[in-house]
mmCIF file of C-alpha atoms in Angstrom:
data_model
loop_
_atom_site.group_PDB
_atom_site.id
_atom_site.type_symbol
_atom_site.label_atom_id
_atom_site.label_comp_id
_atom_site.label_asym_id
_atom_site.label_seq_id
_atom_site.Cartn_x
_atom_site.Cartn_y
_atom_site.Cartn_z
ATOM 1 C CA MET B 1 81.042 97.432 60.661
ATOM 2 C CA LEU B 2 81.074 97.588 56.786
ATOM 3 C CA LEU B 3 79.060 98.462 53.907
ATOM 4 C CA SER B 4 78.719 97.014 50.447
ATOM 5 C CA LYS B 5 81.218 99.599 49.257
ATOM 6 C CA VAL B 6 82.725 101.007 52.429
ATOM 7 C CA TYR B 7 83.803 99.233 55.594
ATOM 8 C CA LEU B 8 83.329 101.370 58.696
ATOM 9 C CA SER B 9 86.375 100.385 60.672
ATOM 10 C CA LYS B 10 85.367 101.063 64.242
ATOM 11 C CA HIS B 11 88.064 98.811 65.611
ATOM 12 C CA TYR B 12 90.563 101.630 65.901
ATOM 13 C CA ILE B 13 88.232 103.370 68.339
ATOM 14 C CA LEU B 14 87.777 100.356 70.511
ATOM 15 C CA LEU B 15 91.466 99.547 70.441
ATOM 16 C CA SER B 16 92.346 103.025 71.682
ATOM 17 C CA ILE B 17 89.746 102.796 74.428
ATOM 18 C CA LEU B 18 90.927 99.382 75.481
ATOM 19 C CA LEU B 19 94.567 100.294 75.838
ATOM 20 C CA ALA B 20 94.457 103.844 77.074
ATOM 21 C CA LEU B 21 91.160 104.651 78.702
ATOM 22 C CA PHE B 22 89.096 102.108 80.577
ATOM 23 C CA SER B 23 90.017 100.237 83.654
ATOM 24 C CA ASN B 24 88.148 97.026 84.416
ATOM 25 C CA LYS B 25 86.479 98.777 87.294
ATOM 26 C CA ALA B 26 85.258 101.647 85.120
ATOM 27 C CA PHE B 27 83.500 99.362 82.674
ATOM 28 C CA SER B 28 82.387 96.539 84.948
ATOM 29 C CA GLN B 29 78.769 95.381 84.684
ATOM 30 C CA VAL B 30 76.396 93.825 87.185
ATOM 31 C CA PHE B 31 74.212 90.871 86.292
ATOM 32 C CA ASP B 32 71.298 92.796 84.926
ATOM 33 C CA LEU B 33 68.834 90.617 83.007
ATOM 34 C CA VAL B 34 65.281 91.195 84.151
ATOM 35 C CA GLN B 35 63.850 87.877 85.411
ATOM 36 C CA HIS B 36 67.246 86.351 84.708
ATOM 37 C CA ARG B 37 66.660 83.308 86.909
ATOM 38 C CA THR B 38 63.911 82.069 84.577
ATOM 39 C CA PHE B 39 65.456 83.280 81.320
ATOM 40 C CA THR B 40 65.974 80.561 78.706
ATOM 41 C CA LYS B 41 65.959 82.230 75.293
ATOM 42 C CA GLU B 42 64.563 85.171 73.359
ATOM 43 C CA GLU B 43 64.057 85.326 69.606
ATOM 44 C CA VAL B 44 64.504 88.794 68.132
ATOM 45 C CA PRO B 45 63.812 89.603 64.471
ATOM 46 C CA PHE B 46 66.405 91.620 62.590
ATOM 47 C CA ARG B 47 66.715 93.383 59.254
ATOM 48 C CA PHE B 48 69.625 92.432 57.037
ATOM 49 C CA GLU B 49 70.263 95.627 55.108
ATOM 50 C CA GLY B 50 73.488 97.010 53.723
ATOM 51 C CA ASN B 51 74.967 93.714 54.942
ATOM 52 C CA PHE B 52 74.349 94.816 58.520
ATOM 53 C CA ILE B 53 72.382 92.899 61.175
ATOM 54 C CA LEU B 54 70.003 95.605 62.414
ATOM 55 C CA VAL B 55 67.974 95.051 65.587
ATOM 56 C CA SER B 56 65.343 97.274 67.133
ATOM 57 C CA VAL B 57 66.267 98.296 70.686
ATOM 58 C CA LEU B 58 63.998 100.089 73.128
ATOM 59 C CA PHE B 59 66.457 102.512 74.695
ATOM 60 C CA ASN B 60 65.904 103.510 78.345
ATOM 61 C CA ASN B 61 62.269 102.323 78.096
ATOM 62 C CA LEU B 62 61.408 105.277 75.867
ATOM 63 C CA LEU B 63 62.932 105.420 72.383
ATOM 64 C CA PRO B 64 62.942 102.673 69.724
ATOM 65 C CA LEU B 65 66.400 102.820 68.126
ATOM 66 C CA THR B 66 68.285 100.756 65.557
ATOM 67 C CA PHE B 67 71.540 99.091 66.618
ATOM 68 C CA ILE B 68 74.035 96.997 64.683
ATOM 69 C CA LEU B 69 74.685 93.586 66.227
ATOM 70 C CA ASP B 70 78.471 93.559 66.247
ATOM 71 C CA THR B 71 80.606 90.668 67.511
ATOM 72 C CA GLY B 72 83.726 92.600 66.479
ATOM 73 C CA ALA B 73 83.140 95.562 68.805
ATOM 74 C CA GLU B 74 84.291 95.302 72.392
ATOM 75 C CA TYR B 75 81.796 97.795 73.837
ATOM 76 C CA SER B 76 78.295 98.978 73.064
ATOM 77 C CA ILE B 77 78.114 102.490 71.619
ATOM 78 C CA LEU B 78 75.466 105.174 71.136
ATOM 79 C CA THR B 79 76.565 107.243 68.145
ATOM 80 C CA LYS B 80 73.975 110.015 68.598
ATOM 81 C CA LYS B 81 74.738 112.253 71.554
ATOM 82 C CA GLU B 82 71.585 114.284 70.903
ATOM 83 C CA ILE B 83 69.558 111.222 71.930
ATOM 84 C CA ALA B 84 71.412 110.955 75.242
ATOM 85 C CA ASP B 85 70.973 114.699 75.800
ATOM 86 C CA PHE B 86 67.238 114.480 75.044
ATOM 87 C CA LEU B 87 66.875 111.735 77.660
ATOM 88 C CA ASN B 88 68.976 113.682 80.206
ATOM 89 C CA ILE B 89 71.429 110.823 80.546
ATOM 90 C CA ASP B 90 74.260 111.436 82.995
ATOM 91 C CA TYR B 91 77.837 111.269 81.741
ATOM 92 C CA GLN B 92 80.351 109.740 84.125
ATOM 93 C CA LYS B 93 83.490 110.909 82.394
ATOM 94 C CA ARG B 94 84.740 112.386 79.128
ATOM 95 C CA TYR B 95 87.435 110.374 77.361
ATOM 96 C CA THR B 96 89.863 111.227 74.619
ATOM 97 C CA LEU B 97 89.840 108.856 71.657
ATOM 98 C CA TYR B 98 92.005 108.868 68.578
ATOM 99 C CA GLY B 99 91.062 108.861 64.930
ATOM 100 C CA ALA B 100 91.966 106.320 62.297
ATOM 101 C CA ASP B 101 95.343 108.033 61.907
ATOM 102 C CA MET B 102 95.916 107.705 65.693
ATOM 103 C CA GLN B 103 96.680 111.447 65.834
ATOM 104 C CA GLU B 104 93.423 113.414 65.714
ATOM 105 C CA GLU B 105 91.798 113.701 69.147
ATOM 106 C CA LEU B 106 88.098 112.856 69.372
ATOM 107 C CA TYR B 107 85.815 112.424 72.366
ATOM 108 C CA ALA B 108 83.292 110.095 73.987
ATOM 109 C CA TYR B 109 81.450 109.841 77.293
ATOM 110 C CA LEU B 110 80.857 106.876 79.569
ATOM 111 C CA SER B 111 77.231 106.516 80.679
ATOM 112 C CA LYS B 112 75.900 103.992 83.182
ATOM 113 C CA ASN B 113 72.521 102.574 84.220
ATOM 114 C CA ILE B 114 71.251 102.352 80.646
ATOM 115 C CA SER B 115 68.310 100.047 79.841
ATOM 116 C CA LEU B 116 68.225 98.083 76.580
ATOM 117 C CA GLN B 117 65.203 95.987 75.618
ATOM 118 C CA MET B 118 64.673 93.631 72.650
ATOM 119 C CA GLY B 119 61.356 91.794 72.723
ATOM 120 C CA ASP B 120 60.950 90.422 76.235
ATOM 121 C CA LEU B 121 64.687 90.523 76.859
ATOM 122 C CA GLN B 122 65.553 93.521 79.005
ATOM 123 C CA ALA B 123 68.970 94.461 80.330
ATOM 124 C CA THR B 124 69.362 97.231 82.881
ATOM 125 C CA HIS B 125 72.309 99.009 84.476
ATOM 126 C CA ARG B 126 74.290 98.766 81.235
ATOM 127 C CA SER B 127 77.332 100.961 80.597
ATOM 128 C CA ILE B 128 77.767 102.349 77.096
ATOM 129 C CA LEU B 129 79.905 104.855 75.258
ATOM 130 C CA VAL B 130 78.274 107.980 73.864
ATOM 131 C CA LEU B 131 80.241 109.616 71.047
ATOM 132 C CA GLU B 132 80.509 113.403 71.336
ATOM 133 C CA GLU B 133 79.850 113.636 67.587
ATOM 134 C CA ASP B 134 78.612 111.069 65.088
ATOM 135 C CA TYR B 135 82.102 110.245 63.829
ATOM 136 C CA PHE B 136 80.911 107.169 61.951
ATOM 137 C CA ARG B 137 78.403 108.932 59.666
ATOM 138 C CA PHE B 138 76.512 105.704 59.109
ATOM 139 C CA GLU B 139 73.617 107.406 57.337
ATOM 140 C CA GLU B 140 75.777 109.004 54.666
ATOM 141 C CA TYR B 141 77.578 105.835 53.667
ATOM 142 C CA SER B 142 74.838 103.246 54.217
ATOM 143 C CA GLY B 143 71.638 105.200 53.623
ATOM 144 C CA LEU B 144 70.285 103.672 56.850
ATOM 145 C CA GLN B 145 69.180 105.206 60.131
ATOM 146 C CA ILE B 146 71.561 103.626 62.640
ATOM 147 C CA HIS B 147 71.877 104.849 66.203
ATOM 148 C CA GLY B 148 74.406 102.564 67.827
ATOM 149 C CA ILE B 149 76.263 99.278 68.206
ATOM 150 C CA LEU B 150 75.575 96.250 70.416
ATOM 151 C CA GLY B 151 79.037 95.023 71.300
ATOM 152 C CA ALA B 152 80.671 92.081 73.013
ATOM 153 C CA ASP B 153 80.139 93.490 76.511
ATOM 154 C CA PHE B 154 76.457 92.589 75.981
ATOM 155 C CA LEU B 155 76.586 89.715 73.477
ATOM 156 C CA LYS B 156 79.088 87.470 75.249
ATOM 157 C CA ARG B 157 76.634 86.951 78.118
ATOM 158 C CA PHE B 158 74.601 84.677 75.824
ATOM 159 C CA THR B 159 74.953 81.884 73.351
ATOM 160 C CA LEU B 160 74.086 83.782 70.216
ATOM 161 C CA GLN B 161 72.373 82.215 67.186
ATOM 162 C CA ILE B 162 72.025 84.208 63.965
ATOM 163 C CA ASP B 163 69.575 82.726 61.449
ATOM 164 C CA TYR B 164 70.375 84.572 58.229
ATOM 165 C CA GLN B 165 67.560 82.855 56.302
ATOM 166 C CA LYS B 166 64.735 83.640 58.729
ATOM 167 C CA GLN B 167 66.407 86.875 59.905
ATOM 168 C CA ILE B 168 66.061 86.015 63.577
ATOM 169 C CA VAL B 169 68.741 86.301 66.243
ATOM 170 C CA THR B 170 68.211 84.083 69.285
ATOM 171 C CA PHE B 171 69.722 84.986 72.646
ATOM 172 C CA TYR B 172 70.121 81.750 74.636
ATOM 173 C CA SER B 173 70.978 81.303 78.261
ATOM 174 C CA PRO B 174 74.299 79.396 78.038
ATOM 175 C CA VAL B 175 73.015 76.764 80.481
ATOM 176 C CA TYR B 176 69.782 76.282 78.546
ATOM 177 C CA PHE B 177 71.654 76.017 75.253
ATOM 178 C CA GLN B 178 74.071 73.435 76.634
ATOM 179 C CA ASN B 179 71.306 71.265 78.126
ATOM 180 C CA LYS B 180 68.465 71.657 75.628
ATOM 181 C CA VAL B 181 69.806 72.494 72.160
ATOM 182 C CA LYS B 182 70.966 69.539 70.075
ATOM 183 C CA ILE B 183 73.786 69.957 67.565
ATOM 184 C CA ASN B 184 73.535 67.818 64.436
ATOM 185 C CA LYS B 185 77.189 67.234 63.634
ATOM 186 C CA GLU B 186 76.325 65.845 60.192
ATOM 187 C CA ASN B 187 74.764 69.125 59.164
ATOM 188 C CA GLU B 188 76.868 71.525 61.207
ATOM 189 C CA ASP B 189 80.538 72.414 61.456
ATOM 190 C CA ILE B 190 82.043 73.270 64.842
ATOM 191 C CA LEU B 191 84.999 75.650 64.689
ATOM 192 C CA PRO B 192 86.999 76.597 67.785
ATOM 193 C CA PHE B 193 87.813 80.237 68.282
ATOM 194 C CA LYS B 194 89.971 82.197 70.667
ATOM 195 C CA LEU B 195 88.045 84.750 72.700
ATOM 196 C CA ILE B 196 90.038 87.895 73.454
ATOM 197 C CA LYS B 197 88.371 90.890 75.091
ATOM 198 C CA GLY B 198 85.020 89.361 74.183
ATOM 199 C CA LYS B 199 85.821 89.093 70.458
ATOM 200 C CA PRO B 200 86.204 85.788 68.552
ATOM 201 C CA TYR B 201 89.332 85.079 66.492
ATOM 202 C CA ILE B 202 89.680 82.100 64.176
ATOM 203 C CA ARG B 203 92.347 80.685 61.857
ATOM 204 C CA CYS B 204 91.410 79.963 58.233
ATOM 205 C CA THR B 205 93.068 78.767 55.051
ATOM 206 C CA THR B 206 93.613 81.566 52.545
ATOM 207 C CA TYR B 207 94.853 81.204 48.970
ATOM 208 C CA LEU B 208 96.197 84.665 48.333
ATOM 209 C CA TYR B 209 97.591 84.403 44.818
ATOM 210 C CA GLY B 210 99.282 81.824 42.658
ATOM 211 C CA LYS B 211 99.570 78.641 44.716
ATOM 212 C CA GLU B 212 100.482 80.306 47.988
ATOM 213 C CA ILE B 213 98.539 79.057 51.015
ATOM 214 C CA ASN B 214 98.458 80.862 54.340
ATOM 215 C CA ILE B 215 96.770 79.952 57.629
ATOM 216 C CA LEU B 216 95.726 83.405 58.774
ATOM 217 C CA ASN B 217 94.162 84.748 61.969
ATOM 218 C CA TYR B 218 90.829 86.556 61.506
ATOM 219 C CA LEU B 219 88.398 88.476 63.669
ATOM 220 C CA ILE B 220 84.822 87.202 63.155
ATOM 221 C CA ASP B 221 82.884 90.427 62.808
ATOM 222 C CA THR B 222 79.111 90.564 62.296
ATOM 223 C CA GLY B 223 79.439 94.343 62.262
ATOM 224 C CA ALA B 224 81.358 94.211 58.974
ATOM 225 C CA GLY B 225 79.302 94.384 55.796
ATOM 226 C CA LEU B 226 82.016 92.848 53.667
ATOM 227 C CA SER B 227 83.383 89.417 52.818
ATOM 228 C CA LEU B 228 87.013 89.693 53.834
ATOM 229 C CA LEU B 229 89.503 92.361 54.854
ATOM 230 C CA LEU B 230 93.206 91.525 54.733
ATOM 231 C CA TYR B 231 96.062 93.442 56.306
ATOM 232 C CA THR B 232 98.938 92.747 53.965
ATOM 233 C CA SER B 233 101.797 94.198 51.982
ATOM 234 C CA ILE B 234 100.278 96.012 49.024
ATOM 235 C CA ASP B 235 103.604 95.834 47.172
ATOM 236 C CA SER B 236 103.564 92.028 47.322
ATOM 237 C CA LEU B 237 100.088 92.003 45.782
ATOM 238 C CA LYS B 238 101.184 94.363 43.033
ATOM 239 C CA ASN B 239 104.240 92.250 42.300
ATOM 240 C CA ALA B 240 101.968 89.225 42.002
ATOM 241 C CA GLN B 241 99.860 91.212 39.497
ATOM 242 C CA VAL B 242 96.696 90.902 41.548
ATOM 243 C CA LYS B 243 94.014 93.043 39.899
ATOM 244 C CA MET B 244 93.073 95.704 42.447
ATOM 245 C CA LEU B 245 91.211 98.989 42.579
ATOM 246 C CA ASN B 246 92.536 101.846 44.706
ATOM 247 C CA SER B 247 89.503 102.817 46.775
ATOM 248 C CA PRO B 248 88.357 103.882 50.241
ATOM 249 C CA ILE B 249 87.827 100.687 52.218
ATOM 250 C CA GLY B 250 86.407 102.199 55.350
ATOM 251 C CA LEU B 251 85.588 105.163 57.509
ATOM 252 C CA GLY B 252 87.269 105.319 60.889
ATOM 253 C CA LEU B 253 87.126 108.009 63.515
ATOM 254 C CA GLY B 254 88.014 111.296 61.890
ATOM 255 C CA GLY B 255 88.603 110.169 58.330
ATOM 256 C CA LYS B 256 88.470 107.695 55.485
ATOM 257 C CA LEU B 257 90.650 104.609 55.415
ATOM 258 C CA GLU B 258 92.342 104.132 52.075
ATOM 259 C CA GLY B 259 93.224 100.783 50.580
ATOM 260 C CA TYR B 260 92.448 98.479 47.690
ATOM 261 C CA VAL B 261 89.643 96.194 46.558
ATOM 262 C CA GLY B 262 90.444 93.045 44.589
ATOM 263 C CA ARG B 263 89.997 89.292 44.524
ATOM 264 C CA ILE B 264 91.886 86.424 46.108
ATOM 265 C CA LYS B 265 92.098 82.976 44.531
ATOM 266 C CA ASN B 266 90.187 81.163 47.245
ATOM 267 C CA PHE B 267 89.135 81.339 50.897
ATOM 268 C CA GLN B 268 88.061 78.389 53.033
ATOM 269 C CA PHE B 269 85.656 78.839 55.939
ATOM 270 C CA ALA B 270 84.275 75.680 57.568
ATOM 271 C CA SER B 271 83.050 73.381 54.773
ATOM 272 C CA LYS B 272 82.630 76.131 52.184
ATOM 273 C CA SER B 273 85.075 77.481 49.642
ATOM 274 C CA PHE B 274 84.806 81.025 48.354
ATOM 275 C CA PRO B 275 86.638 81.201 45.004
ATOM 276 C CA GLU B 276 87.616 84.561 43.529
ATOM 277 C CA LEU B 277 86.412 86.222 46.714
ATOM 278 C CA ILE B 278 86.044 90.017 46.614
ATOM 279 C CA THR B 279 88.453 91.231 49.291
ATOM 280 C CA LYS B 280 89.461 94.557 50.808
ATOM 281 C CA PHE B 281 93.204 95.076 51.311
ATOM 282 C CA GLN B 282 94.860 97.487 53.695
ATOM 283 C CA GLN B 283 98.536 98.153 54.285
ATOM 284 C CA LYS B 284 99.193 97.250 57.897
ATOM 285 C CA PRO B 285 99.608 100.539 59.852
ATOM 286 C CA VAL B 286 103.014 101.109 61.435
ATOM 287 C CA PHE B 287 101.472 101.127 64.917
ATOM 288 C CA PHE B 288 99.488 97.936 64.331
ATOM 289 C CA ASP B 289 101.682 95.226 65.835
ATOM 290 C CA SER B 290 102.539 97.182 68.966
ATOM 291 C CA LEU B 291 98.892 98.032 69.728
ATOM 292 C CA MET B 292 97.048 94.822 68.922
ATOM 293 C CA ILE B 293 96.271 92.583 71.874
ATOM 294 C CA THR B 294 96.417 89.621 69.524
ATOM 295 C CA PRO B 295 98.022 89.809 66.081
ATOM 296 C CA ARG B 296 95.384 89.487 63.383
ATOM 297 C CA ASP B 297 95.661 89.246 59.657
ATOM 298 C CA GLY B 298 92.183 90.415 58.765
ATOM 299 C CA ILE B 299 88.432 90.393 59.317
ATOM 300 C CA ILE B 300 85.671 88.001 58.212
ATOM 301 C CA GLY B 301 82.354 89.782 57.683
ATOM 302 C CA ASN B 302 78.707 89.099 56.978
ATOM 303 C CA ASN B 303 79.101 88.322 53.275
ATOM 304 C CA VAL B 304 80.921 85.114 54.248
ATOM 305 C CA LEU B 305 78.896 84.317 57.376
ATOM 306 C CA SER B 306 75.541 84.722 55.605
ATOM 307 C CA ALA B 307 76.497 81.955 53.158
ATOM 308 C CA PHE B 308 75.491 79.594 55.996
ATOM 309 C CA SER B 309 71.915 79.046 57.152
ATOM 310 C CA LYS B 310 72.785 79.721 60.788
ATOM 311 C CA VAL B 311 75.823 80.837 62.733
ATOM 312 C CA ILE B 312 76.041 80.208 66.483
ATOM 313 C CA PHE B 313 78.524 81.938 68.783
ATOM 314 C CA ASP B 314 78.976 79.669 71.791
ATOM 315 C CA TYR B 315 80.983 82.033 73.975
ATOM 316 C CA ASN B 316 80.897 79.574 76.884
ATOM 317 C CA LYS B 317 82.796 76.862 74.954
ATOM 318 C CA SER B 318 84.617 79.185 72.534
ATOM 319 C CA ASN B 319 83.071 77.587 69.455
ATOM 320 C CA ILE B 320 81.413 78.887 66.320
ATOM 321 C CA ILE B 321 78.819 76.455 64.976
ATOM 322 C CA VAL B 322 77.713 76.935 61.366
ATOM 323 C CA THR B 323 74.790 75.144 59.737
ATOM 324 C CA LYS B 324 75.680 73.926 56.279
ATOM 325 C CA ASN B 325 73.794 75.479 53.395
ATOM 326 C CA PRO B 326 73.572 73.189 50.341
ATOM 327 C CA LYS B 327 73.219 76.144 48.008
ATOM 328 C CA GLN B 328 76.316 77.074 46.049
ATOM 329 C CA VAL B 329 78.084 80.196 47.240
ATOM 330 C CA LYS B 330 77.160 83.067 44.928
ATOM 331 C CA GLN B 331 78.696 86.358 45.878
ATOM 332 C CA ARG B 332 77.116 89.601 44.837
ATOM 333 C CA PRO B 333 78.976 91.411 42.038
ATOM 334 C CA TYR B 334 81.172 94.323 42.985
ATOM 335 C CA ASP B 335 80.222 97.793 41.773
ATOM 336 C CA ARG B 336 80.694 98.091 38.004
ATOM 337 C CA SER B 337 80.472 101.868 37.677
ATOM 338 C CA GLY B 338 83.293 103.337 39.788
ATOM 339 C CA LEU B 339 80.926 105.544 41.800
ATOM 340 C CA ILE B 340 80.867 105.970 45.569
ATOM 341 C CA ILE B 341 77.604 107.636 46.552
ATOM 342 C CA GLY B 342 76.430 109.130 49.849
ATOM 343 C CA ALA B 343 72.927 109.708 51.225
ATOM 344 C CA SER B 344 71.698 112.799 53.062
ATOM 345 C CA GLY B 345 68.494 114.700 53.872
ATOM 346 C CA ASP B 346 65.793 113.983 56.431
ATOM 347 C CA ASN B 347 64.640 110.887 54.536
ATOM 348 C CA LEU B 348 68.123 109.947 53.294
ATOM 349 C CA ASN B 349 66.920 110.316 49.696
ATOM 350 C CA ILE B 350 69.383 112.947 48.476
ATOM 351 C CA PHE B 351 72.180 111.091 46.713
ATOM 352 C CA THR B 352 75.506 112.790 46.051
ATOM 353 C CA ILE B 353 78.619 111.461 44.320
ATOM 354 C CA LEU B 354 81.375 111.379 46.954
ATOM 355 C CA ARG B 355 84.125 109.822 44.875
ATOM 356 C CA ILE B 356 84.818 108.515 41.375
ATOM 357 C CA ASN B 357 87.486 105.858 41.016
ATOM 358 C CA GLU B 358 89.994 106.403 38.231
ATOM 359 C CA ASN B 359 89.824 104.485 34.953
ATOM 360 C CA THR B 360 86.246 103.337 35.527
ATOM 361 C CA PRO B 361 83.069 103.906 33.453
ATOM 362 C CA ALA B 362 81.978 106.752 35.725
ATOM 363 C CA PHE B 363 85.418 108.395 35.470
ATOM 364 C CA LYS B 364 85.213 108.340 31.671
ATOM 365 C CA SER B 365 81.610 109.588 31.525
ATOM 366 C CA GLY B 366 82.150 113.167 32.722
ATOM 367 C CA LEU B 367 80.351 112.790 36.058
ATOM 368 C CA GLN B 368 81.896 114.838 38.865
ATOM 369 C CA ILE B 369 82.224 114.663 42.635
ATOM 370 C CA GLY B 370 79.395 116.678 44.166
ATOM 371 C CA ASP B 371 76.859 115.864 41.442
ATOM 372 C CA ARG B 372 73.434 115.009 42.870
ATOM 373 C CA ILE B 373 71.891 111.983 41.180
ATOM 374 C CA LYS B 374 68.271 112.717 40.276
ATOM 375 C CA LYS B 375 67.373 109.890 37.871
ATOM 376 C CA ILE B 376 68.776 106.521 36.837
ATOM 377 C CA ASN B 377 67.462 105.132 33.552
ATOM 378 C CA GLY B 378 64.534 107.546 33.810
ATOM 379 C CA LEU B 379 63.563 106.487 37.357
ATOM 380 C CA SER B 380 63.535 109.203 40.010
ATOM 381 C CA THR B 381 65.980 108.467 42.825
ATOM 382 C CA GLY B 382 63.645 110.174 45.322
ATOM 383 C CA ILE B 383 61.742 106.906 45.724
ATOM 384 C CA LEU B 384 64.866 104.727 46.021
ATOM 385 C CA SER B 385 67.238 103.788 48.825
ATOM 386 C CA LEU B 386 71.029 103.983 48.662
ATOM 387 C CA ASP B 387 71.228 100.179 48.706
ATOM 388 C CA ILE B 388 68.903 99.912 45.676
ATOM 389 C CA ILE B 389 70.927 102.529 43.795
ATOM 390 C CA ASN B 390 74.181 100.703 44.537
ATOM 391 C CA ASN B 391 72.590 97.464 43.333
ATOM 392 C CA LYS B 392 71.713 99.087 40.015
ATOM 393 C CA PHE B 393 75.392 99.829 39.463
ATOM 394 C CA ARG B 394 76.173 96.130 40.005
ATOM 395 C CA GLY B 395 74.133 95.227 36.918
ATOM 396 C CA SER B 396 75.127 93.136 33.926
ATOM 397 C CA ILE B 397 78.410 93.861 32.178
ATOM 398 C CA GLY B 398 77.757 96.078 29.159
ATOM 399 C CA LYS B 399 74.456 97.442 30.463
ATOM 400 C CA LYS B 400 73.918 101.099 29.563
ATOM 401 C CA MET B 401 73.109 103.413 32.460
ATOM 402 C CA SER B 402 71.553 106.819 31.804
ATOM 403 C CA ILE B 403 72.113 109.182 34.729
ATOM 404 C CA THR B 404 70.549 112.588 35.310
ATOM 405 C CA VAL B 405 72.384 114.784 37.816
ATOM 406 C CA GLN B 406 72.016 118.244 39.249
ATOM 407 C CA ARG B 407 75.220 120.267 39.115
ATOM 408 C CA ASP B 408 74.773 123.679 40.689
ATOM 409 C CA GLN B 409 71.513 124.878 39.077
ATOM 410 C CA ASN B 410 71.863 122.754 35.945
ATOM 411 C CA PHE B 411 70.439 119.319 35.123
ATOM 412 C CA LEU B 412 72.815 117.238 33.016
ATOM 413 C CA GLU B 413 72.557 113.848 31.287
ATOM 414 C CA PHE B 414 75.338 111.248 31.234
ATOM 415 C CA GLU B 415 75.699 107.681 29.996
ATOM 416 C CA LEU B 416 78.054 104.897 30.959
ATOM 417 C CA LEU B 417 78.442 101.185 30.239
ATOM 418 C CA LEU B 418 78.923 98.908 33.227
ATOM 419 C CA GLU B 419 82.105 96.833 33.192
ATOM 420 C CA GLU B 420 84.008 94.512 35.508
ATOM 421 C CA ILE B 421 86.511 96.757 37.257
ATOM 422 C CA ILE B 422 88.146 94.200 39.560
#
């Protein structure tokens, strides 16, 4: 699950759970779709914000909550324990998880008989994880109210169609999809994937640097608000003189994940090429190969998938079907300020500088970590969202940004010129 600036790498949680915690019996599900014998399809609108697919879920027939639709998560998760406590939900067992460093102990609870409803689609007797604390801190890094994750334990029961243009996700009965939905092979690409623990993996051509070509194995992850994440040797990239920025690339359980942001020469997905693709790089952790069920080289996120009109996950046949989009791929510029900003407050409209990357316009300006941003070019930030603020710092190269901040009890003015930093 990723953001425009920060990728929330939940996969370490799910990996730990998978290997150390849950037996098949503990997390088994019954067939639970209401009126499932007559179910054909259900269209559910979503919001595409912060590069997340956000769906409204009626939780236990009482509370409307916002969940991320996440093909890269094995299990569904409620991140807010206070919601479960308010609803008097029973906890079956408390489990020990491990943070991103695989050392810090964190905790979650298994809850059963949960009801999830989207439109007329209702699933009952679901099992979910409830985190003891909100380890993800979605609100701070995305500026969005997010309460949980819809994972593969739920999604793989359907044939899933994501229409990025109309912002509608369609849940098909696999039988109905196979018999009634026609695939236009002239306008659609069919890509086989390997389904492991409910998550799709696919091999793609990647031009890393120079003329080197690699066929790499990627997790297809609609919970990642990025283009591409590569696990690779950072030294090899440095030796190849790839321009990179040392930056947090994610937030796992218990801490930030450090890495680099840069560009690769080209990436090929289906019929589309993505030249000079903005990519996150992470040194492969020492425990990685021994823990992974299937070796993977990286993650493909929504910034690549949304370049297509529609993406269909046919779990029954292990295919991804993408509808060609004639429009040229135009990726959004990367941040040109060097600022990483967090949101807080009841309305998520208090914006604080969390980090300033070295040798960037913000670093040279005199801004400091902890400064609260009050105005940008004379406009009060109280009426803005974090996504809008981040977009302002992706503006044209050379654009002057006037920033008013509160530091302690003082209000200070700063200026910086946006520049390409990767």
